[in-house]
mmCIF file of C-alpha atoms in Angstrom:
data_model
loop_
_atom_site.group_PDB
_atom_site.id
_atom_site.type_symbol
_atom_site.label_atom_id
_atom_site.label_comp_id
_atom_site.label_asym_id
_atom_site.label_seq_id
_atom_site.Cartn_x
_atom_site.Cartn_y
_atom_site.Cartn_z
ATOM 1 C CA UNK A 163 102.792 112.741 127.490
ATOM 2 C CA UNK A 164 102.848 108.652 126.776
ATOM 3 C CA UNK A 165 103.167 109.204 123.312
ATOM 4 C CA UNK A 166 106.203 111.829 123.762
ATOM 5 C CA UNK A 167 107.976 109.325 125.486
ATOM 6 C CA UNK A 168 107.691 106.866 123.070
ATOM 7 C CA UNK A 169 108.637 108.509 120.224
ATOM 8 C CA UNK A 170 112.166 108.500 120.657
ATOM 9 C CA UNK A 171 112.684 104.998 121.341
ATOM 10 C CA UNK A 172 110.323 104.609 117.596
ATOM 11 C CA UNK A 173 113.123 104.474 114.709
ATOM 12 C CA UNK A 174 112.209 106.368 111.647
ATOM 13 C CA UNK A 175 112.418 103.267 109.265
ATOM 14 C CA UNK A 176 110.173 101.477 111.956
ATOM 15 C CA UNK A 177 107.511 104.490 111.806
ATOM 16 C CA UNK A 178 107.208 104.573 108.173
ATOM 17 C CA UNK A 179 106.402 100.677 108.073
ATOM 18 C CA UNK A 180 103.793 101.289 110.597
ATOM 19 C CA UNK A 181 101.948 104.185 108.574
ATOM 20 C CA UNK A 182 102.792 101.867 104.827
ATOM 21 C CA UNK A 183 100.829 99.343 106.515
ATOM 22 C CA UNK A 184 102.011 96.976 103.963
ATOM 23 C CA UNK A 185 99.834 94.416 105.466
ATOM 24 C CA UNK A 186 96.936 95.740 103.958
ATOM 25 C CA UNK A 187 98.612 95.185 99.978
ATOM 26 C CA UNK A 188 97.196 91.694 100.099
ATOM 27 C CA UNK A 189 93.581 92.700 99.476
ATOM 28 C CA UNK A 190 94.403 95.348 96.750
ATOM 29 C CA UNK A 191 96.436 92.625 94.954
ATOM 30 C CA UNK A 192 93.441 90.114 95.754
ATOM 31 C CA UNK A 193 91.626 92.087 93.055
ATOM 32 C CA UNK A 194 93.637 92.467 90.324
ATOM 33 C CA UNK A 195 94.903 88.679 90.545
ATOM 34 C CA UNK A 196 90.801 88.126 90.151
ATOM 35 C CA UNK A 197 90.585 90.476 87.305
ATOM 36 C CA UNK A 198 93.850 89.370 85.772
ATOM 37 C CA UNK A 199 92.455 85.697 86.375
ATOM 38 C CA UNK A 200 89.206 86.572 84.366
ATOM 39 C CA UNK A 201 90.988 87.960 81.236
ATOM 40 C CA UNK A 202 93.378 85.219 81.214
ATOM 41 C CA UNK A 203 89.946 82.733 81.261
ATOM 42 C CA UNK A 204 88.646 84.741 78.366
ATOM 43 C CA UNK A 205 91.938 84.767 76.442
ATOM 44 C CA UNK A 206 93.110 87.733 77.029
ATOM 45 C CA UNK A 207 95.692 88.082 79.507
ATOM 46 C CA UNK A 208 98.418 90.630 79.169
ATOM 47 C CA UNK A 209 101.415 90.023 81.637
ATOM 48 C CA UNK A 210 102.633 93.410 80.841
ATOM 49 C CA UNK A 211 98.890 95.403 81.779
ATOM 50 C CA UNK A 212 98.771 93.166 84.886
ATOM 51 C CA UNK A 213 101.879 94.095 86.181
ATOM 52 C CA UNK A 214 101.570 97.496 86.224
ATOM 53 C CA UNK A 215 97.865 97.341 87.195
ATOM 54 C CA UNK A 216 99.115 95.707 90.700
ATOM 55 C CA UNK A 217 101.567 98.364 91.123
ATOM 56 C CA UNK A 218 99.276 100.871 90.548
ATOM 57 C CA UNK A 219 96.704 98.951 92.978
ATOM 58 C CA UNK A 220 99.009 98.652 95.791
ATOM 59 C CA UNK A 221 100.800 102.244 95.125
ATOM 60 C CA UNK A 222 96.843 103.715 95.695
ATOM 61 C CA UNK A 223 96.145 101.578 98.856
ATOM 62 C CA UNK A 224 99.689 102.756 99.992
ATOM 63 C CA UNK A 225 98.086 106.442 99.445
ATOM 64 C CA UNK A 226 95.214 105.498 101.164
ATOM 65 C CA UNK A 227 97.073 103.767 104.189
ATOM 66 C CA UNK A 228 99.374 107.571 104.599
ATOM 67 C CA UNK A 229 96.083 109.318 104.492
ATOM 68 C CA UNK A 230 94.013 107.346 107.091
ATOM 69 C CA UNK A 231 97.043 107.582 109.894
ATOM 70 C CA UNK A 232 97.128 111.494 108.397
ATOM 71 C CA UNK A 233 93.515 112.291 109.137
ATOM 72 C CA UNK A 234 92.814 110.295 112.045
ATOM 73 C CA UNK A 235 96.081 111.543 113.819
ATOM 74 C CA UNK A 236 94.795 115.101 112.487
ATOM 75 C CA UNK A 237 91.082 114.287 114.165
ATOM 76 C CA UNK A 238 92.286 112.436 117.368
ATOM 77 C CA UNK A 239 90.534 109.536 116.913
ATOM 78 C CA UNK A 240 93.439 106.833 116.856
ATOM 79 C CA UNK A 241 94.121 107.035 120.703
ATOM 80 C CA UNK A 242 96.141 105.098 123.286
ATOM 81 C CA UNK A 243 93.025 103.908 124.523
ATOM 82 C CA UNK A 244 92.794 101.853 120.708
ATOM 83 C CA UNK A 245 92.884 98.339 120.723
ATOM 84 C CA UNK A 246 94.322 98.671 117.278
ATOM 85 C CA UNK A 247 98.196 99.495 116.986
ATOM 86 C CA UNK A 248 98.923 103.350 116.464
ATOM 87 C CA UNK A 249 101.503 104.170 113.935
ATOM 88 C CA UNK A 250 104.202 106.119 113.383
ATOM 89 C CA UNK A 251 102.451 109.592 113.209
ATOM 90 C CA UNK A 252 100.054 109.116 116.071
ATOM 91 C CA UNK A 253 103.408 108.181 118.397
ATOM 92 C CA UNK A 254 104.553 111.284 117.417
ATOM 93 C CA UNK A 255 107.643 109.728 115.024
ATOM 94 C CA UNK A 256 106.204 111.626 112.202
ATOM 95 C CA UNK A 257 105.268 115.173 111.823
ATOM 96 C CA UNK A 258 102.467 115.803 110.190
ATOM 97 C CA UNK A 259 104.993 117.844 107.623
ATOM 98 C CA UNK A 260 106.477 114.667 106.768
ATOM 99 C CA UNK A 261 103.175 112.953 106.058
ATOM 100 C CA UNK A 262 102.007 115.269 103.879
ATOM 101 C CA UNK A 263 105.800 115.776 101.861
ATOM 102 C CA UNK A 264 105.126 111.574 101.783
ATOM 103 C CA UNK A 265 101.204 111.857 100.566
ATOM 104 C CA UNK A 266 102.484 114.415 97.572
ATOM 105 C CA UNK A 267 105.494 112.239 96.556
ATOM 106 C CA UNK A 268 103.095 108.957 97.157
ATOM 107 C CA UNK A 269 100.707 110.527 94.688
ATOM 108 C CA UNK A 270 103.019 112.103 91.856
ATOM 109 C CA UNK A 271 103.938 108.529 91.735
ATOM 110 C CA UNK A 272 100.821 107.316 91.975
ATOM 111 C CA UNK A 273 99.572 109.428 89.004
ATOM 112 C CA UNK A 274 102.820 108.417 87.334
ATOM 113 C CA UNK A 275 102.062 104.819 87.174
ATOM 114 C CA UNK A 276 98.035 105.237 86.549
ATOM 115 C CA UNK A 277 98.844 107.135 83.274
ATOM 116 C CA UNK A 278 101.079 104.975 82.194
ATOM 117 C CA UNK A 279 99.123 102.276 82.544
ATOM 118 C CA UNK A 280 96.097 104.035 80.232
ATOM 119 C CA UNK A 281 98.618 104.699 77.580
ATOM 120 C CA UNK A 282 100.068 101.247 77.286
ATOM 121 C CA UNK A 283 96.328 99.509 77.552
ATOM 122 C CA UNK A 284 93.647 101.877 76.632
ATOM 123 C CA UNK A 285 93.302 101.342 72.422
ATOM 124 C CA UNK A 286 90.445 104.279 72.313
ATOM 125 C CA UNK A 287 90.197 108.301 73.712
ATOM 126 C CA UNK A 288 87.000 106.729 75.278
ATOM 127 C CA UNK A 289 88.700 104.502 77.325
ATOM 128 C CA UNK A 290 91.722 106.590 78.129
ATOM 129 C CA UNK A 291 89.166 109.472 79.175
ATOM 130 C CA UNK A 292 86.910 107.179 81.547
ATOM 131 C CA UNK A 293 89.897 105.475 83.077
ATOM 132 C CA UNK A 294 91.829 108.446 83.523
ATOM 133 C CA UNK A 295 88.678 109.553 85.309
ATOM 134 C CA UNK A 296 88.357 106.310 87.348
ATOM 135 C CA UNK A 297 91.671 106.819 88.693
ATOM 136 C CA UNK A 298 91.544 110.402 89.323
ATOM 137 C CA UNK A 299 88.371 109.242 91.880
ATOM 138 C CA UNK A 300 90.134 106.221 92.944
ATOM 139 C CA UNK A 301 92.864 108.536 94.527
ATOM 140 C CA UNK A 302 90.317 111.465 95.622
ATOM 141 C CA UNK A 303 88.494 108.426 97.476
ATOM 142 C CA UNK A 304 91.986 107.110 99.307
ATOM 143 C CA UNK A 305 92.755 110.625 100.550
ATOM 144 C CA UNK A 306 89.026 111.402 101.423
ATOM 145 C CA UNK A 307 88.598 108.742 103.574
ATOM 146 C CA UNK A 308 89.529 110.091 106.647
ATOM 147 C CA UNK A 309 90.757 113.696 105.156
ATOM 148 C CA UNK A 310 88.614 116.346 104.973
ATOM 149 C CA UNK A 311 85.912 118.356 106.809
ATOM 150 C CA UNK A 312 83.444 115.557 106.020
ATOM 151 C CA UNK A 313 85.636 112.418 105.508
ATOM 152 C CA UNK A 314 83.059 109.310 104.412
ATOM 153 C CA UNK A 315 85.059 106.773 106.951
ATOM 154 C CA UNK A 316 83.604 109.013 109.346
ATOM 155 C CA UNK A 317 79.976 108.667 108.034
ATOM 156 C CA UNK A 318 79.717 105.052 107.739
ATOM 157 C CA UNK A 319 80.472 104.993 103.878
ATOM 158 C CA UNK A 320 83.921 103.088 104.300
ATOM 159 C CA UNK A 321 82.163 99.683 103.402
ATOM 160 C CA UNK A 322 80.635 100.681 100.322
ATOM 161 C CA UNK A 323 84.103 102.445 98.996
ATOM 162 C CA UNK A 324 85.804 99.055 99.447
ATOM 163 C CA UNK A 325 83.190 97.411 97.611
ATOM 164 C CA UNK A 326 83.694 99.595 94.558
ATOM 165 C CA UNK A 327 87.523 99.989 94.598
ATOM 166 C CA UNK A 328 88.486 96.570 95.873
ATOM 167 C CA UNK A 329 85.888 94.078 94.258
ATOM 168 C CA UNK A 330 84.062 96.120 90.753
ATOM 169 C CA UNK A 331 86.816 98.523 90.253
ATOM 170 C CA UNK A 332 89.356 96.839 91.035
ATOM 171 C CA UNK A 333 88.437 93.493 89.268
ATOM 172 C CA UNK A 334 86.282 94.474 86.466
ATOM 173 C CA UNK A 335 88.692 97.460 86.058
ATOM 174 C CA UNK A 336 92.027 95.068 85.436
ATOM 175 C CA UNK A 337 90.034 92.544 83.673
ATOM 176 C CA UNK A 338 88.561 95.158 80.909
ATOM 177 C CA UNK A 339 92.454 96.913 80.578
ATOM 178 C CA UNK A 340 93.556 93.324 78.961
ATOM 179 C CA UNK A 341 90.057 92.253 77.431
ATOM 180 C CA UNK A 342 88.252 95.639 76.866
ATOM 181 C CA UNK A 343 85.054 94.006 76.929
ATOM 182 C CA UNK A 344 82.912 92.837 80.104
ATOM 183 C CA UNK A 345 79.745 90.734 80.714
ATOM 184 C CA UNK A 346 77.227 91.198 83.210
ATOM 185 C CA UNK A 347 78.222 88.438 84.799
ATOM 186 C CA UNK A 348 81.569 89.063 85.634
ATOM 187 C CA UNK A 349 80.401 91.647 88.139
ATOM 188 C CA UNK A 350 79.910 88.474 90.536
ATOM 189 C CA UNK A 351 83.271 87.597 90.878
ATOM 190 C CA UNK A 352 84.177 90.946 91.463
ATOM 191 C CA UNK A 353 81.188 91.769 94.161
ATOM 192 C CA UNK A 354 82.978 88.542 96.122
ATOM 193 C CA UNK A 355 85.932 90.029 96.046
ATOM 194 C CA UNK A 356 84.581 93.453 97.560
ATOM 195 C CA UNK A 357 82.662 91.672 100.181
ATOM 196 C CA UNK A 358 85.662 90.041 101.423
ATOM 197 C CA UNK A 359 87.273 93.107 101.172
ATOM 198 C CA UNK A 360 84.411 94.416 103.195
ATOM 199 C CA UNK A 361 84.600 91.824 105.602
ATOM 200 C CA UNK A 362 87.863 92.665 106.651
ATOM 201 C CA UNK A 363 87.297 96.602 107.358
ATOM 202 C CA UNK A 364 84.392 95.172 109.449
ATOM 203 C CA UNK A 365 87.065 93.276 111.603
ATOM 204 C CA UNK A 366 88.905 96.135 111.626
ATOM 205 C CA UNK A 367 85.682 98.424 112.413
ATOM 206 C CA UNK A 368 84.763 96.178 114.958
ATOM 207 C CA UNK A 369 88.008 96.186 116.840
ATOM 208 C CA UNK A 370 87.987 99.658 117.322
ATOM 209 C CA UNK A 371 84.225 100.056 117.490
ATOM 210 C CA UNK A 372 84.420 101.475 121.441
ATOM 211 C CA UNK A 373 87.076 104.198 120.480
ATOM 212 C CA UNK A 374 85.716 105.168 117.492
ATOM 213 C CA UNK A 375 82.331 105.775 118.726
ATOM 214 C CA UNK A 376 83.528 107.836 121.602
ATOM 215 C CA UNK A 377 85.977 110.074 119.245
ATOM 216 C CA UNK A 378 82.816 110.737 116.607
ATOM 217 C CA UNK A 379 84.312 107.986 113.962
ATOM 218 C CA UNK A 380 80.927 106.724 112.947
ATOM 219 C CA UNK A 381 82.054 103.631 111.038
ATOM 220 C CA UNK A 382 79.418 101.200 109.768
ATOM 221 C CA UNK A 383 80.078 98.933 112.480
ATOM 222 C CA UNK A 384 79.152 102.085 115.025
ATOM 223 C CA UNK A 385 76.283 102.318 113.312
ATOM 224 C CA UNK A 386 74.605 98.868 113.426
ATOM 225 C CA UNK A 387 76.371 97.939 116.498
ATOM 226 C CA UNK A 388 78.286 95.326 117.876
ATOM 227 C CA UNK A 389 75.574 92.780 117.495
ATOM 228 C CA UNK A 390 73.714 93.725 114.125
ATOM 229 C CA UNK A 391 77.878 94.196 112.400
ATOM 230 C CA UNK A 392 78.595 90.428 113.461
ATOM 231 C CA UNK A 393 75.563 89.664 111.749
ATOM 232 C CA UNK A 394 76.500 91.836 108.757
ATOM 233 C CA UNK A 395 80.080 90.399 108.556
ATOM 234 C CA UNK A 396 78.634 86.801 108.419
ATOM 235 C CA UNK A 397 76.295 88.128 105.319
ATOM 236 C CA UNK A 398 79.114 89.314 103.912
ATOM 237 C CA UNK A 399 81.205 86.085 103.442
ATOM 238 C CA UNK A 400 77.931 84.027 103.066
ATOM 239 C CA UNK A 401 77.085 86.279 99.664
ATOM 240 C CA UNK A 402 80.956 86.454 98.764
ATOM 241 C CA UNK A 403 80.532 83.139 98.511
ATOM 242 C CA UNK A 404 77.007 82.662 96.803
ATOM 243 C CA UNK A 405 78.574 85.060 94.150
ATOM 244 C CA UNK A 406 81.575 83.007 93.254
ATOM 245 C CA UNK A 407 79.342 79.661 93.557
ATOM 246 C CA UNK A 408 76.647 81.369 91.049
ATOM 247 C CA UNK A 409 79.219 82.742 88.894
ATOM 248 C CA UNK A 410 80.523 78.917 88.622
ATOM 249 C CA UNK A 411 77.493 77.526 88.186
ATOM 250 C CA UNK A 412 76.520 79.920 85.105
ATOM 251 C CA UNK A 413 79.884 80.853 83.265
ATOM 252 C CA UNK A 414 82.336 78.770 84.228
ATOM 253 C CA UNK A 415 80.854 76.035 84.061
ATOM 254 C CA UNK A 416 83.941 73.681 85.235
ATOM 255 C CA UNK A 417 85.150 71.390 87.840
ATOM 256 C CA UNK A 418 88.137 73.958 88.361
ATOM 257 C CA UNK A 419 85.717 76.930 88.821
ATOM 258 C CA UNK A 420 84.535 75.506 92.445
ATOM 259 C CA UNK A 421 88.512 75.616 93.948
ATOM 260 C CA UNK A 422 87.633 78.316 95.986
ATOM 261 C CA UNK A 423 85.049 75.806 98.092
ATOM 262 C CA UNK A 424 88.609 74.416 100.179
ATOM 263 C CA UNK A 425 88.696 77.519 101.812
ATOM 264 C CA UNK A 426 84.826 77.021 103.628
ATOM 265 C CA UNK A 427 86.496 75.304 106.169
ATOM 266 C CA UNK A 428 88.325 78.555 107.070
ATOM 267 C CA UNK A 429 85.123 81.053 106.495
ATOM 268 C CA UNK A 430 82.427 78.796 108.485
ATOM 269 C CA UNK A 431 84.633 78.651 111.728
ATOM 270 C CA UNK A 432 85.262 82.299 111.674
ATOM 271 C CA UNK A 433 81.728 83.521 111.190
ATOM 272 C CA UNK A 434 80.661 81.645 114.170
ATOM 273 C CA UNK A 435 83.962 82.866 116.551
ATOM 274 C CA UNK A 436 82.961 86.337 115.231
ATOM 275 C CA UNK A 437 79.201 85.831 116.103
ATOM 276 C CA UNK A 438 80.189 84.100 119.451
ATOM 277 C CA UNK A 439 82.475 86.525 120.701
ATOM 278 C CA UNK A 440 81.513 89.913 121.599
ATOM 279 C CA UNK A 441 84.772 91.605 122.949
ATOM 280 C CA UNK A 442 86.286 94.028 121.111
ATOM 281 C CA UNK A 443 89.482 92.614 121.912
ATOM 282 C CA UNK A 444 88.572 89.674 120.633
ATOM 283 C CA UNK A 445 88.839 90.646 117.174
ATOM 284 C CA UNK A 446 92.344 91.867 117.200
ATOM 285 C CA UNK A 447 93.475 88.278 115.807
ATOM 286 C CA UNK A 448 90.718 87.961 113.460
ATOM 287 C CA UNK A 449 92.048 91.025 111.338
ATOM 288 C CA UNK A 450 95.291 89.208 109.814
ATOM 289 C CA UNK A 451 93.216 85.582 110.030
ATOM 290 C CA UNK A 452 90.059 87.581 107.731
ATOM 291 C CA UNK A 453 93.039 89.070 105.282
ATOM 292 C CA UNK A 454 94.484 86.093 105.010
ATOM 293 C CA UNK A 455 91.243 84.372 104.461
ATOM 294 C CA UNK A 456 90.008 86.955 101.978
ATOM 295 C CA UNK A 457 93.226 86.232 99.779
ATOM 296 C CA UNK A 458 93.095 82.500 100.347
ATOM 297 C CA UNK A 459 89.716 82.173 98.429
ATOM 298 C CA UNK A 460 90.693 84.573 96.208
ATOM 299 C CA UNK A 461 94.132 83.123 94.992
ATOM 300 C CA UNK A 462 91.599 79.960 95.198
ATOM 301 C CA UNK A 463 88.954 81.458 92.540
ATOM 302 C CA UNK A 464 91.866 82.619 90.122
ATOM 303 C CA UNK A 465 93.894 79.507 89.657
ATOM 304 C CA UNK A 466 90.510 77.929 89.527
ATOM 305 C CA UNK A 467 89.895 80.078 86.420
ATOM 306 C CA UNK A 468 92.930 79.215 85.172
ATOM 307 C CA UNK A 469 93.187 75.172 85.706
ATOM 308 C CA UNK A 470 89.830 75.502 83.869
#
């Protein structure tokens, strides 16, 4: 009855911002600007490809963001009892009518953009048939998250998703569109940038970690549990940042290359407040901080790539 009350006093503009979650772009540009970054190091950067890579990015996370409020509103896991806000569907200011209408339209576009985007950079049927693959999974993945009989946000398999879309997908992905060529080592770059990606769904995770475990959300945070996932989301920043530092030290190879080092005095501080504090309430502030954070060293590592 809460929520049926509230809905009316919930404008329909308001709503839709709420589900769009636009918040969340940050990290899915994070990668591209890395990937973008890495071509335009090796001599290759095409303003053109990168632009429409980042709309692409940001249109799938956008997709993914409609289909998590979709299947956890569908599941009954977001709750009033959340710490997290609810959104627009889970007050009841969207039907779940609309959200689908809005995850078909999101996704015609979606597919729109992604095609375009193999026929203006892919130079070989090869590469237009493994990216047009990629980014038929990429948009499977954002729906399947928490849609579906089995969704893998429910199993604990979020973490490892972000890790492949946001850091080696999403940065090895943008770089080889402009280069089309990779090295081994450019997959540590782009394993940072997943990790920090990671980091922040383990904010998020860890938030919510109470309501989730009682509505059978089994997130990787649920899992491990409170203690062993503030553990885990110190690894992950500590080996974000071993990757860019190694990554430096072997390819780069420049003064420039270590830029994303002024950020540390961000990263150590949080680590320990997330270790230190063991309220789930606690964490609701560190979700915007970590985003913030993640994009910070980021933005750092690119024009670091770039000076050099």
């Amino acid at each position: 009855m809460e929520n049926i009350q509230l809905a009316p006093r919930l404008s329909a503009s308001r709503a839709w911002l709420e589900s769009l979650r636009l918040r969340t772009l940050p990290l899915a540009f994070a990668s591209i600007i890395n990937g973008s970054a890495l071509a335009y190091w090796q001599g290759h950067f095409t303003p053109g490809i990168a632009l429409l890579t980042l709309l692409t990015s940001a249109l799938l996370q956008i997709l993914s963001n409609l289909a998590n409020d979709y299947g956890d509103a569908q599941k009954g896991s977001d709750t009033p009892q959340r710490i997290g806000p609810l959104r627009g569907m889970q007050k009841g200011a969207i039907s779940p009518l609309q959200m689908r209408s809005a995850l078909v339209l999101t996704g015609v576009i979606t597919l729109f953009c992604g095609m375009a985007l193999v026929v203006l950079a892919c130079t070989t049927l090869s590469d237009m048939l493994g990216f047009i693959a990629l980014g038929a999974l990429a948009m499977v993945a954002a729906i399947a998250y928490t849609v579906g009989k089995k969704p893998y946000g429910y199993l604990g398999l979020g973490d490892l998703s972000v890790l492949i879309f946001f850091g080696w997908l999403g940065v090895n992905g943008s770089q080889y569109l402009q280069t089309h060529h990779l090295n081994l080592i450019d997959l540590l770059p782009a394993t940072a940038c997943g990790l920090l990606a990671a980091a922040v769904l383990n904010v998020n995770n860890l938030r919510d970690i109470d309501n989730d475990r009682q509505n059978g959300k089994f997130t990787l945070a649920v899992r491990l549990g409170p203690v062993n996932a503030r553990r885990y989301h110190a690894g992950l920043l500590s080996c974000a940042l071993l990757c860019f530092a190694f990554f430096a030290l072997f390819a780069a190879q420049s003064a420039g290359s270590w830029l994303f080092l002024l950020a540390t005095p961000l990263i150590y501080p949080q680590a320990r407040y997330i270790l230190r504090e063991t309220s789930p309430l606690a964490m609701r502030p560190m979700l915007e901080k970590t985003v913030k954070m993640a994009l910070l060293v980021n933005v750092l590592f690119a024009l670091g790539l770039i000076l050099s």
